[in-house]
XYZ file of C-alpha atoms in Angstrom:
781
model
C 125.455 118.128 112.827
C 125.384 120.418 109.812
C 127.045 117.690 107.769
C 124.679 114.884 108.781
C 121.746 113.842 106.608
C 119.291 111.198 107.772
C 116.992 109.904 105.043
C 115.177 106.827 103.777
C 113.989 105.459 100.442
C 110.266 104.737 100.142
C 108.425 103.202 97.195
C 105.993 100.560 96.023
C 107.270 96.990 95.908
C 109.714 96.209 93.052
C 110.275 99.860 92.134
C 114.031 99.634 92.773
C 114.694 100.814 96.344
C 117.320 98.207 97.161
C 119.061 98.613 93.804
C 119.237 102.386 94.318
C 120.724 101.773 97.771
C 123.374 99.570 96.089
C 124.414 102.454 93.837
C 124.643 104.798 96.849
C 126.937 102.302 98.586
C 129.150 102.143 95.491
C 129.343 105.921 94.984
C 130.261 106.520 98.629
C 132.678 103.542 98.617
C 130.954 102.242 101.767
C 131.357 98.667 100.529
C 134.501 97.390 98.827
C 133.936 96.418 95.165
C 135.005 92.813 95.833
C 132.319 92.473 98.512
C 129.562 94.217 96.597
C 126.532 92.190 95.506
C 123.011 92.934 94.371
C 120.548 93.973 97.093
C 123.442 94.326 99.525
C 121.290 95.679 102.355
C 118.861 92.755 102.107
C 120.642 90.523 104.584
C 117.877 87.975 105.225
C 117.967 84.757 103.221
C 114.256 85.125 102.450
C 114.781 88.631 101.066
C 117.225 87.285 98.512
C 115.090 84.276 97.653
C 111.957 86.324 97.046
C 113.670 89.480 95.755
C 111.692 91.645 98.153
C 112.758 93.762 101.137
C 111.230 92.548 104.399
C 113.233 94.445 107.029
C 114.350 98.054 107.134
C 118.145 98.289 106.863
C 120.147 101.269 108.187
C 123.623 102.122 106.906
C 126.033 105.025 107.426
C 127.776 106.381 104.335
C 130.461 109.081 104.133
C 130.337 111.145 100.956
C 132.860 113.800 100.004
C 131.368 116.120 97.451
C 131.414 119.678 96.240
C 127.788 120.683 96.268
C 126.390 123.711 94.436
C 126.570 125.647 97.700
C 130.227 124.725 98.146
C 131.089 125.636 94.538
C 129.651 129.112 94.964
C 131.693 129.724 98.058
C 134.999 128.366 96.810
C 135.258 130.280 93.513
C 138.307 132.499 93.130
C 136.226 135.648 93.491
C 134.428 134.297 96.534
C 135.828 136.034 99.597
C 133.612 134.232 102.045
C 135.593 132.195 104.602
C 134.549 129.842 107.380
C 133.576 131.201 110.757
C 135.963 128.931 112.706
C 139.633 129.716 113.086
C 142.225 127.074 113.828
C 142.737 128.672 117.226
C 138.997 128.125 117.928
C 138.233 131.886 118.151
C 135.201 133.427 116.489
C 134.680 136.709 114.709
C 132.782 138.946 117.179
C 132.591 136.004 119.548
C 131.231 137.822 122.637
C 128.726 139.817 120.635
C 127.547 136.690 118.808
C 127.145 134.904 122.123
C 124.827 137.659 123.421
C 122.727 137.568 120.244
C 122.454 133.815 120.475
C 121.280 134.122 124.062
C 118.608 136.612 123.020
C 117.371 134.306 120.289
C 117.272 131.416 122.754
C 115.216 133.474 125.242
C 112.693 134.458 122.573
C 112.358 130.887 121.343
C 111.926 129.596 124.899
C 109.216 132.106 125.845
C 107.290 132.401 122.582
C 107.776 128.901 121.256
C 107.679 128.163 117.539
C 105.097 128.699 114.822
C 104.592 132.489 114.951
C 104.942 134.961 112.098
C 108.255 136.686 111.406
C 107.045 140.089 112.661
C 106.263 138.570 116.086
C 109.833 137.347 116.536
C 111.185 140.658 115.241
C 109.283 142.616 117.899
C 110.268 140.154 120.623
C 113.969 140.354 119.690
C 113.816 144.158 119.784
C 112.587 143.946 123.388
C 115.238 141.374 124.301
C 118.081 143.383 122.702
C 117.083 146.414 124.754
C 116.912 144.304 127.907
C 120.481 143.003 127.540
C 121.875 146.382 126.473
C 122.692 145.789 122.811
C 122.784 148.795 120.491
C 120.882 148.054 117.321
C 119.241 149.604 114.284
C 116.142 148.085 112.733
C 115.505 147.805 108.957
C 118.153 150.389 108.150
C 118.872 151.085 104.471
C 122.350 149.850 103.464
C 123.834 150.750 100.109
C 124.952 147.810 97.993
C 127.985 148.394 95.771
C 129.411 146.705 92.685
C 132.830 147.773 91.411
C 132.699 150.760 93.812
C 129.387 151.895 92.336
C 126.081 151.873 94.189
C 123.681 149.377 92.581
C 120.918 149.066 95.165
C 119.733 149.102 98.764
C 119.572 146.260 101.299
C 117.428 146.429 104.464
C 118.356 143.776 107.057
C 116.037 143.177 109.999
C 118.699 144.329 112.492
C 122.205 145.800 112.586
C 123.877 145.067 115.941
C 126.582 147.437 117.236
C 127.167 148.452 113.599
C 129.049 145.139 113.178
C 126.635 142.267 112.613
C 123.673 142.035 110.238
C 120.703 139.895 111.302
C 118.119 138.468 108.917
C 115.037 136.681 110.311
C 113.160 133.805 108.661
C 110.278 131.476 109.605
C 110.827 128.702 107.064
C 110.498 124.927 107.364
C 114.261 124.717 106.836
C 117.060 126.842 105.435
C 118.385 125.658 102.120
C 121.323 126.717 99.939
C 119.223 129.315 98.127
C 118.457 131.299 101.288
C 122.095 131.167 102.430
C 123.415 132.268 99.053
C 120.981 135.186 98.968
C 122.176 136.542 102.331
C 125.813 136.030 101.378
C 125.308 137.937 98.126
C 123.769 140.849 100.014
C 126.605 140.751 102.551
C 129.273 140.733 99.855
C 127.962 144.053 98.485
C 128.311 145.820 101.860
C 131.160 146.803 104.171
C 130.049 144.412 106.903
C 131.951 141.237 107.719
C 129.360 139.048 109.460
C 125.666 138.224 109.008
C 123.522 135.940 111.147
C 120.610 134.188 109.462
C 118.107 133.301 112.215
C 115.337 130.866 111.328
C 112.440 130.192 113.718
C 111.319 127.026 111.943
C 108.312 124.841 112.818
C 110.426 122.407 114.889
C 113.594 124.282 115.848
C 115.357 127.657 115.959
C 118.639 127.795 114.013
C 121.397 130.361 113.541
C 123.648 130.378 110.475
C 126.888 132.406 110.472
C 127.837 133.896 107.107
C 131.246 135.600 106.721
C 132.083 138.194 104.101
C 135.862 138.402 104.372
C 138.677 136.648 106.197
C 140.280 138.015 109.332
C 143.855 139.179 109.156
C 146.689 137.007 110.475
C 144.415 134.044 111.113
C 144.338 130.878 109.046
C 140.889 130.148 107.657
C 138.989 127.047 106.618
C 136.721 127.335 103.581
C 133.316 125.773 104.152
C 129.618 125.916 103.666
C 127.610 127.549 106.429
C 126.934 125.106 109.227
C 123.813 125.081 111.278
C 123.776 126.275 114.891
C 121.303 125.715 117.625
C 120.161 128.786 119.465
C 120.718 126.871 122.674
C 124.073 125.343 121.880
C 127.506 127.037 121.681
C 128.977 124.180 119.640
C 130.140 125.002 116.110
C 131.512 122.869 113.334
C 133.430 123.391 110.105
C 133.831 121.425 106.943
C 136.966 120.636 105.040
C 138.418 122.995 102.419
C 136.521 122.898 99.129
C 135.259 119.329 99.524
C 132.661 118.769 102.241
C 132.452 115.390 103.949
C 128.856 114.438 104.721
C 127.627 111.629 106.929
C 124.607 110.113 105.214
C 122.470 107.783 107.310
C 120.258 105.825 104.916
C 117.418 103.496 105.877
C 116.221 101.177 103.119
C 112.558 100.262 103.669
C 110.159 97.523 102.495
C 107.602 98.229 99.795
C 104.924 95.609 100.525
C 101.825 96.905 102.310
C 102.112 94.201 104.997
C 105.350 95.842 106.169
C 104.143 99.452 106.286
C 104.860 99.463 110.029
C 108.553 99.052 109.198
C 108.283 102.131 106.974
C 106.540 104.223 109.653
C 109.334 103.489 112.151
C 112.005 104.435 109.634
C 110.237 107.740 108.885
C 110.337 108.682 112.581
C 114.140 108.368 112.626
C 114.979 110.635 109.655
C 114.484 114.171 108.329
C 113.914 113.380 104.664
C 112.824 110.729 102.186
C 113.388 109.844 98.547
C 110.125 108.680 97.020
C 110.960 106.391 94.110
C 108.606 105.533 91.253
C 109.061 102.948 88.500
C 108.949 104.825 85.187
C 107.134 101.942 83.488
C 104.435 101.560 86.154
C 103.922 105.034 87.562
C 102.469 105.877 90.950
C 101.098 102.805 92.718
C 98.951 102.372 95.808
C 101.838 101.879 98.223
C 103.553 104.910 96.695
C 100.595 106.992 97.842
C 100.442 105.334 101.261
C 104.147 105.869 101.935
C 104.000 109.444 100.654
C 101.138 110.244 103.023
C 103.084 108.817 105.969
C 106.190 110.831 105.022
C 104.173 114.029 104.622
C 102.439 113.452 107.970
C 105.871 112.979 109.591
C 106.923 116.417 108.299
C 109.801 115.112 106.177
C 111.438 116.807 103.233
C 110.469 114.674 100.227
C 112.569 114.335 97.077
C 110.915 112.767 94.041
C 112.771 110.400 91.702
C 111.675 108.312 88.714
C 113.612 105.059 88.275
C 114.319 102.660 85.375
C 114.708 105.348 82.697
C 117.130 102.999 80.904
C 114.134 100.914 79.775
C 112.999 103.722 77.498
C 116.183 103.652 75.422
C 116.670 99.985 74.580
C 115.413 98.900 71.133
C 113.708 95.818 72.513
C 111.520 98.049 74.684
C 110.920 100.805 72.172
C 107.319 99.692 71.701
C 104.084 100.537 73.493
C 104.658 97.943 76.223
C 107.774 99.674 77.528
C 106.213 103.111 77.298
C 102.801 102.079 78.584
C 102.658 105.055 80.929
C 105.195 107.371 79.314
C 108.202 108.824 81.150
C 106.971 112.406 80.844
C 103.560 111.415 82.189
C 105.022 109.637 85.222
C 107.310 112.588 86.002
C 104.347 114.959 85.815
C 102.197 112.772 88.072
C 104.934 112.513 90.702
C 105.515 116.280 90.581
C 101.773 116.873 91.094
C 101.761 114.468 94.038
C 104.708 116.119 95.804
C 103.691 119.657 94.830
C 106.768 120.677 92.862
C 107.827 121.390 89.298
C 108.553 118.465 86.926
C 112.100 119.840 86.585
C 112.609 119.082 90.304
C 111.938 115.354 89.804
C 115.176 113.382 89.376
C 115.358 110.824 86.580
C 117.622 107.901 87.430
C 118.501 104.358 86.529
C 119.419 102.451 89.670
C 120.551 99.588 87.451
C 123.082 101.559 85.355
C 123.806 104.327 87.871
C 122.669 107.130 85.564
C 121.586 110.202 87.525
C 122.168 108.524 90.905
C 125.014 110.791 92.060
C 122.938 113.885 91.235
C 120.170 112.434 93.404
C 122.654 111.842 96.230
C 123.782 115.458 96.008
C 120.143 116.541 96.149
C 119.870 114.718 99.481
C 122.654 116.951 100.811
C 121.232 120.131 99.305
C 117.555 119.656 100.118
C 117.199 117.498 103.218
C 117.824 119.485 106.407
C 120.399 118.339 108.964
C 119.186 117.009 112.330
C 117.720 119.513 114.731
C 119.974 120.491 117.634
C 119.117 119.289 121.112
C 116.070 121.058 122.557
C 116.492 119.952 126.164
C 118.596 121.840 128.668
C 119.896 118.802 130.577
C 122.979 116.878 129.505
C 121.158 113.563 129.349
C 121.395 111.564 126.165
C 117.977 110.719 124.750
C 117.364 108.317 121.851
C 114.463 106.559 120.144
C 114.568 102.761 119.787
C 113.298 102.100 116.262
C 114.369 98.468 115.862
C 116.100 95.569 117.633
C 117.491 92.115 116.989
C 119.057 89.274 118.956
C 122.693 88.209 118.981
C 123.577 84.906 120.633
C 126.762 86.324 122.152
C 125.847 89.934 122.984
C 122.145 89.631 123.720
C 119.642 92.182 122.416
C 121.019 94.898 120.119
C 118.805 97.970 119.747
C 118.865 100.373 116.799
C 118.552 103.969 117.953
C 118.274 107.515 116.668
C 119.838 110.031 119.065
C 117.696 113.159 119.413
C 119.324 114.901 122.400
C 122.731 114.974 124.013
C 125.121 112.132 123.393
C 125.504 108.480 124.337
C 128.932 107.187 125.361
C 130.362 103.785 126.003
C 130.141 102.829 129.683
C 127.163 105.209 130.220
C 124.273 104.003 132.325
C 120.968 103.687 130.437
C 117.314 103.729 131.417
C 114.468 102.426 129.233
C 111.444 104.535 130.054
C 108.578 102.228 129.008
C 109.904 99.029 130.591
C 111.688 100.805 133.486
C 114.897 98.847 132.918
C 118.348 100.046 134.028
C 121.527 98.721 132.449
C 125.003 99.733 131.336
C 126.259 100.188 127.799
C 128.808 97.567 126.802
C 129.165 98.577 123.165
C 127.782 101.127 120.745
C 128.449 102.105 117.177
C 126.996 102.557 113.700
C 125.920 100.400 110.766
C 128.411 100.225 107.927
C 126.188 98.183 107.246
C 127.936 95.665 109.502
C 128.185 96.702 113.140
C 131.149 99.022 113.672
C 131.970 100.122 117.220
C 132.345 103.804 118.206
C 133.076 105.620 121.440
C 130.127 108.020 121.248
C 126.856 108.638 119.396
C 126.024 112.340 119.258
C 122.799 114.210 118.543
C 121.502 113.331 115.101
C 123.342 109.998 114.885
C 121.763 106.673 113.938
C 123.459 103.630 115.428
C 123.176 100.659 117.745
C 123.542 100.053 121.479
C 124.435 96.816 123.298
C 123.642 96.759 127.005
C 123.777 93.053 127.807
C 119.976 92.712 128.006
C 118.842 89.143 127.356
C 115.105 89.188 128.098
C 113.035 90.230 125.016
C 110.256 91.472 127.312
C 112.541 94.281 128.516
C 112.777 95.879 125.064
C 109.909 97.772 123.462
C 110.111 99.298 119.998
C 109.355 103.020 120.208
C 110.690 103.281 123.759
C 112.943 106.140 124.847
C 116.505 105.296 125.901
C 118.145 107.710 128.361
C 121.933 107.697 128.797
C 123.358 109.248 131.974
C 126.187 109.319 134.480
C 125.649 108.124 138.033
C 125.256 111.642 139.379
C 122.517 112.382 136.809
C 120.280 109.435 137.692
C 117.660 111.541 139.476
C 117.184 113.713 136.379
C 115.851 110.966 134.132
C 112.519 110.593 135.927
C 111.581 114.223 135.238
C 112.446 114.080 131.528
C 109.698 113.370 128.960
C 109.974 110.426 126.610
C 109.962 110.676 122.830
C 106.728 110.230 120.890
C 107.357 106.609 119.885
C 104.944 104.676 117.648
C 101.312 103.643 117.656
C 100.834 99.917 118.194
C 100.110 98.110 114.902
C 96.773 96.337 114.706
C 96.959 92.698 113.548
C 94.411 91.710 110.904
C 95.243 88.047 110.258
C 95.512 85.318 112.895
C 96.917 81.797 112.781
C 98.191 79.182 115.230
C 101.697 77.725 115.115
C 102.471 74.355 116.708
C 105.829 72.531 116.761
C 105.868 69.343 114.676
C 107.364 67.649 117.715
C 105.326 68.593 120.785
C 108.491 68.467 122.905
C 109.848 71.463 120.946
C 107.291 73.945 122.312
C 109.856 75.808 124.443
C 112.153 76.012 121.426
C 109.292 77.490 119.352
C 108.428 80.039 122.030
C 112.022 81.244 122.471
C 112.542 81.403 118.717
C 109.389 83.470 118.280
C 110.368 85.882 121.067
C 113.677 86.508 119.301
C 111.887 86.928 115.985
C 109.485 89.416 117.570
C 112.462 91.581 118.552
C 113.182 91.900 114.848
C 109.510 92.236 113.859
C 107.621 94.195 116.492
C 104.372 94.120 114.477
C 103.826 90.496 115.568
C 101.528 89.748 118.505
C 101.054 86.379 120.180
C 99.385 84.511 123.001
C 99.806 80.957 124.300
C 97.406 78.306 123.053
C 96.557 74.664 123.843
C 95.168 72.139 121.359
C 94.095 68.646 122.452
C 95.643 66.992 119.380
C 98.602 69.233 118.540
C 99.576 70.208 122.066
C 100.886 73.626 123.105
C 101.343 76.369 120.547
C 101.119 80.096 119.843
C 98.205 82.100 118.470
C 99.869 84.831 116.396
C 98.580 88.072 114.880
C 99.954 89.305 111.545
C 99.562 92.426 109.406
C 98.525 90.439 106.336
C 98.761 87.146 104.473
C 102.241 87.825 103.130
C 103.389 88.709 106.650
C 102.059 85.305 107.802
C 103.945 83.425 105.082
C 107.209 85.270 105.747
C 107.018 84.689 109.504
C 106.419 80.952 109.066
C 109.408 80.655 106.728
C 111.696 82.722 108.967
C 110.942 80.528 111.970
C 111.960 77.449 110.000
C 114.968 78.858 108.118
C 116.505 81.196 110.702
C 115.627 79.374 113.928
C 115.315 75.803 112.576
C 111.896 75.234 114.141
C 109.571 72.963 112.157
C 105.983 74.062 112.609
C 102.434 73.056 111.804
C 100.234 76.038 110.982
C 96.487 76.474 111.151
C 94.667 78.224 108.340
C 94.857 82.034 108.786
C 91.648 83.862 109.629
C 90.438 87.346 110.452
C 88.850 88.288 113.783
C 85.022 88.355 113.924
C 82.692 89.983 116.444
C 80.196 87.392 117.637
C 77.123 88.079 119.741
C 76.090 85.313 122.136
C 73.685 85.121 125.053
C 76.539 86.323 127.266
C 77.391 89.354 125.109
C 79.884 90.136 122.369
C 83.099 88.143 121.814
C 86.056 88.485 119.459
C 86.763 85.185 117.683
C 89.574 84.509 115.241
C 89.410 80.691 115.223
C 86.503 79.018 113.463
C 86.505 76.130 115.953
C 85.731 78.649 118.733
C 82.497 79.765 117.062
C 79.562 78.557 119.177
C 76.757 76.674 117.398
C 73.941 78.908 118.645
C 75.301 82.422 118.228
C 72.929 85.369 117.758
C 74.884 87.526 115.300
C 78.284 87.677 113.654
C 80.064 90.750 112.258
C 83.081 90.728 109.940
C 85.848 93.395 109.752
C 85.778 95.752 106.769
C 88.464 97.777 105.009
C 88.505 100.975 102.987
C 90.158 99.857 99.764
C 92.023 102.057 97.286
C 92.942 100.576 93.896
C 95.199 102.379 91.425
C 95.473 101.179 87.827
C 95.753 102.520 84.275
C 92.297 103.548 83.004
C 92.408 101.010 80.154
C 91.890 98.217 82.714
C 88.709 99.629 84.240
C 86.407 97.116 82.521
C 88.662 94.262 83.664
C 88.391 95.358 87.296
C 84.568 95.565 87.383
C 84.033 91.757 87.659
C 85.964 91.836 90.956
C 83.080 93.772 92.517
C 80.822 90.728 92.798
C 83.508 88.097 93.333
C 85.005 89.944 96.316
C 81.900 91.764 97.627
C 83.007 95.350 96.982
C 80.527 98.075 98.021
C 80.289 101.893 98.022
C 82.443 102.081 94.906
C 83.774 105.467 93.775
C 85.891 105.997 90.668
C 88.243 108.971 90.291
C 89.927 109.658 86.959
C 93.416 111.190 86.992
C 94.772 111.664 83.467
C 95.740 108.146 82.368
C 95.069 106.526 85.740
C 92.000 105.685 87.767
C 91.605 105.468 91.514
C 88.863 103.152 92.736
C 87.766 103.518 96.341
C 85.437 100.980 97.915
C 84.540 99.043 101.041
C 85.491 95.384 101.178
C 85.436 92.518 103.722
C 88.897 91.866 105.112
C 88.507 88.097 104.654
C 88.198 88.602 100.889
C 91.304 90.762 100.853
C 93.520 88.124 102.450
C 92.444 85.416 100.017
C 93.695 85.765 96.447
C 92.551 89.325 95.743
C 96.059 90.616 95.104
C 96.818 87.832 92.601
C 93.517 88.390 90.813
C 94.000 92.156 90.595
C 97.504 91.713 89.182
C 96.123 89.248 86.657
C 93.322 91.455 85.286
C 95.589 94.544 85.108
C 98.637 92.766 83.646
C 100.623 93.633 86.768
C 99.950 97.388 86.650
C 97.178 97.457 89.262
C 97.927 97.874 92.975
C 95.947 98.520 96.117
C 96.221 99.865 99.625
C 93.747 99.538 102.484
C 92.842 100.833 105.938
C 91.021 98.698 108.499
C 87.719 100.346 109.503
C 84.618 98.990 111.270
C 82.672 95.710 111.439
C 79.407 94.965 109.623
C 76.834 92.201 110.057
C 77.481 89.179 107.826
C 75.893 85.794 107.052
C 78.881 83.636 108.057
C 78.932 79.906 108.833
C 81.604 77.573 110.160
C 82.828 74.692 107.998
C 84.736 71.810 109.607
C 86.885 69.292 107.744
C 87.320 65.709 108.781
C 89.788 63.108 107.552
C 88.753 59.540 108.275
C 86.015 61.017 110.506
C 88.558 62.860 112.654
C 88.342 66.647 112.980
C 91.425 68.414 111.615
C 92.519 71.085 114.137
C 93.127 74.449 112.531
C 91.452 73.566 109.219
C 87.973 74.814 110.160
C 87.000 77.816 108.095
C 84.569 80.719 108.041
C 82.556 81.062 104.820
C 79.706 83.176 103.493
C 76.631 80.968 103.831
C 75.612 81.058 100.158
C 79.138 80.040 99.082
C 79.964 77.620 101.884
C 79.018 74.323 100.209
C 80.716 75.274 96.943
C 83.911 76.427 98.643
C 83.932 73.365 100.913
C 83.761 71.154 97.833
C 86.773 72.921 96.328
C 88.796 72.364 99.487
C 87.923 68.671 99.773
C 88.987 68.161 96.140
C 92.190 70.090 96.768
C 92.919 68.094 99.904
C 92.479 64.881 97.949
C 95.068 66.152 95.489
C 97.530 67.398 98.104
C 97.394 64.793 100.843
C 99.777 61.840 100.444
C 98.266 58.398 100.063
C 98.605 56.069 103.029
C 98.466 52.323 103.612
C 94.771 52.772 104.417
C 91.900 54.575 102.675
C 91.043 58.112 103.753
C 87.719 59.910 103.577
C 87.687 63.727 103.407
C 84.441 65.343 104.599
C 83.272 68.956 104.861
C 80.641 69.503 107.577
C 78.320 72.459 108.253
C 76.168 72.266 111.394
C 76.807 68.487 111.635
C 75.704 67.976 108.018
C 78.158 66.615 105.438
C 78.096 68.913 102.394
C 81.056 67.468 100.489
C 83.086 64.240 100.466
C 86.136 62.873 98.672
C 87.966 59.546 99.165
C 91.663 58.782 98.877
C 92.249 55.107 98.106
C 94.852 53.139 100.054
C 98.199 52.184 98.670
C 98.042 48.576 97.459
C 100.490 45.734 97.537
C 99.849 42.340 95.961
C 100.565 40.244 99.051
C 99.470 37.050 97.272
C 101.378 37.631 94.084
C 104.119 35.165 94.909
C 101.592 32.271 95.242
C 101.224 30.098 92.179
C 98.380 27.611 91.827
C 96.877 25.866 94.810
C 93.737 26.628 96.830
C 92.333 30.220 96.660
C 91.785 30.114 100.425
C 95.506 30.738 100.979
C 95.223 34.040 99.070
C 92.036 35.000 100.938
C 93.799 34.593 104.276
C 96.582 36.927 103.174
C 94.128 39.493 101.863
C 92.114 39.421 105.081
C 95.286 39.831 107.126
C 96.263 42.820 104.988
C 92.807 44.371 105.454
C 92.966 44.023 109.264
C 96.400 45.632 109.254
C 95.128 48.627 107.282
C 92.210 49.065 109.699
C 94.614 49.139 112.660
C 96.809 51.706 110.913
C 93.751 53.827 110.196
C 92.719 53.812 113.860
C 96.181 54.792 115.050
C 96.765 57.467 112.417
C 96.929 61.090 113.669
C 94.809 63.729 111.979
C 97.573 66.095 110.887
C 98.208 68.085 107.752
C 101.731 69.187 106.749
C 102.466 72.923 106.779
C 103.073 72.849 103.010
C 99.454 71.809 102.461
C 98.193 74.862 104.359
C 100.338 77.148 102.192
C 98.794 75.634 99.083
C 95.315 76.085 100.526
C 96.076 79.805 100.964
C 96.023 80.122 97.203
C 92.387 78.958 97.055
């Protein structure tokens, strides 16, 4: 496990995450050059069409590199050798085993999170209990060229053979290891144990001063050991091979749930910032999630190549300034500007140094903390394969999972047997086992989507261990995302309802943020009422259903959920047609909004206050940027707020939001009729003072968008049974009497009357439907 690094890339949309992942794949030779293409990890057709990541994408890379830690230990004057001999024996093996047992006992009884002195006193008691001779904080002379140059005081000296140094750090990095090795090299001792009681785990690092006689050695960096595990590992001579499990994540705020699941499966994150745009709203949101998850965060500024091209050598290219952006990111993370990596994902400049930083700074996975041999993994994603059924993406936290193992899904209480497992390369590549710290996939022949829950704990066991699984705790999992936008999907052909339902269940496996319930409409038939995380999420889902599952749908207009008070109490209503005529009060959902933009655009943003009903506005100045915090109705947010903000800030403004409470609002329901027939799904909620004006805009837009028919069409907007706006679409005309020449006019009149009667019959039979494309246009207001 010491040579495994699990990490993800997080950033605002269009800041270069997928391009950086491409460079990582090239450097590690994970993908053959002939197969390489831009945005390689974006496998969905829609991701390539829109140039935006929608789904998280895991991939395993193997990177052979000589890190700074390896270079120090493989110099000619470096006498430090690996702790593992080819005959599998250890230096002071029995003594080390006793010390490890003492550390494990202290960790088990005291737990984690105490100060260093507490663990020192507890170990002293434990060493006495097991009969180890030790000296505490003894002065040891340090020599250079046979001359005394100083004094070193380790926490313990055991049996006058092994030095022990105690730490209580978040993780042990190369600097701490090198420091202990340097002390050890100046003494006559051969072995030091660096014991770290970190916030989440207790680790032991073996550091060797000199090689043992008559025993071949392997040169390596110090691997990490669990206090509870006797397993040790070594790296290759001089060049260390690291397994790097990368998860590329989306940047759009509607897919933040994808990001949160990725963060739970890794130990570190690269936070990437566009050098020309600086820190954006989603940068902050993703950073806060990564910090809350306790990850090691590495800062990187991308697109530095834009500051060197002559065409961009003007103020537009350097609108923020590279130095300014680096300083802002360093302040955000809490590090020095020199610790921020400057890269160009496009050209590859600085990318390999960033990859090495992942190895140096991100800690390896924590060893197993449970005493049983059960394998325990977190399901962080899933998708459907027509031949193999449901494939779940897992992160193994304890034990190991082997092919042919039995599995138990704790939340859904499902038993099954593993048919295949492996890792992402990024294509599925089968393995025989997934060990602690691994990220991979599991196929167990499960076909029913209801049996898989994202965030569930997967237990792997042998038959004789079945009784153990019920006493084992599950992993933390994820909080259920809260949908904010609702819309109804109906199949264009009512006979395709079952096809729509099955397609959506498969899609939900791949997008667990979706919620749905069955719905019945008297004109459109059976359908699904679906909850989304935002307007963009709605658009993407509709397109995926049609392009990936070949289901043609009719969509209602998306709406937020309102709290409505009636004589029978409070109700939650997300469809305008469900709003009763005589309600007592209606409340609309609100959000806490955070806008980030360069300060020069402040005056441009102010007009948005009235147009989108912003309240409780607070402005915070941060050097060249401003942060605007305000309250805002959710219904305004899902309209065209994002487009308008981008417009007034020339693309440099961004926002993030958190759903909060509901407040009383003056909302009315507006219905739309075509040829006096109510259009299902087109009814809208509007603010009362704006309702007539907005209804007029929609009727005009409908007149423009709807195709002309053989009959005339009237478009009406109605509020409380009163028509507030009307538009008419004339019928298509054909000169049915054009071929007649001369003669009595009555012959032409008969033909015209016949044509008129035919149009009236067509009008009566016509269905009141609007194509899905029209609804998408209406989304743009």
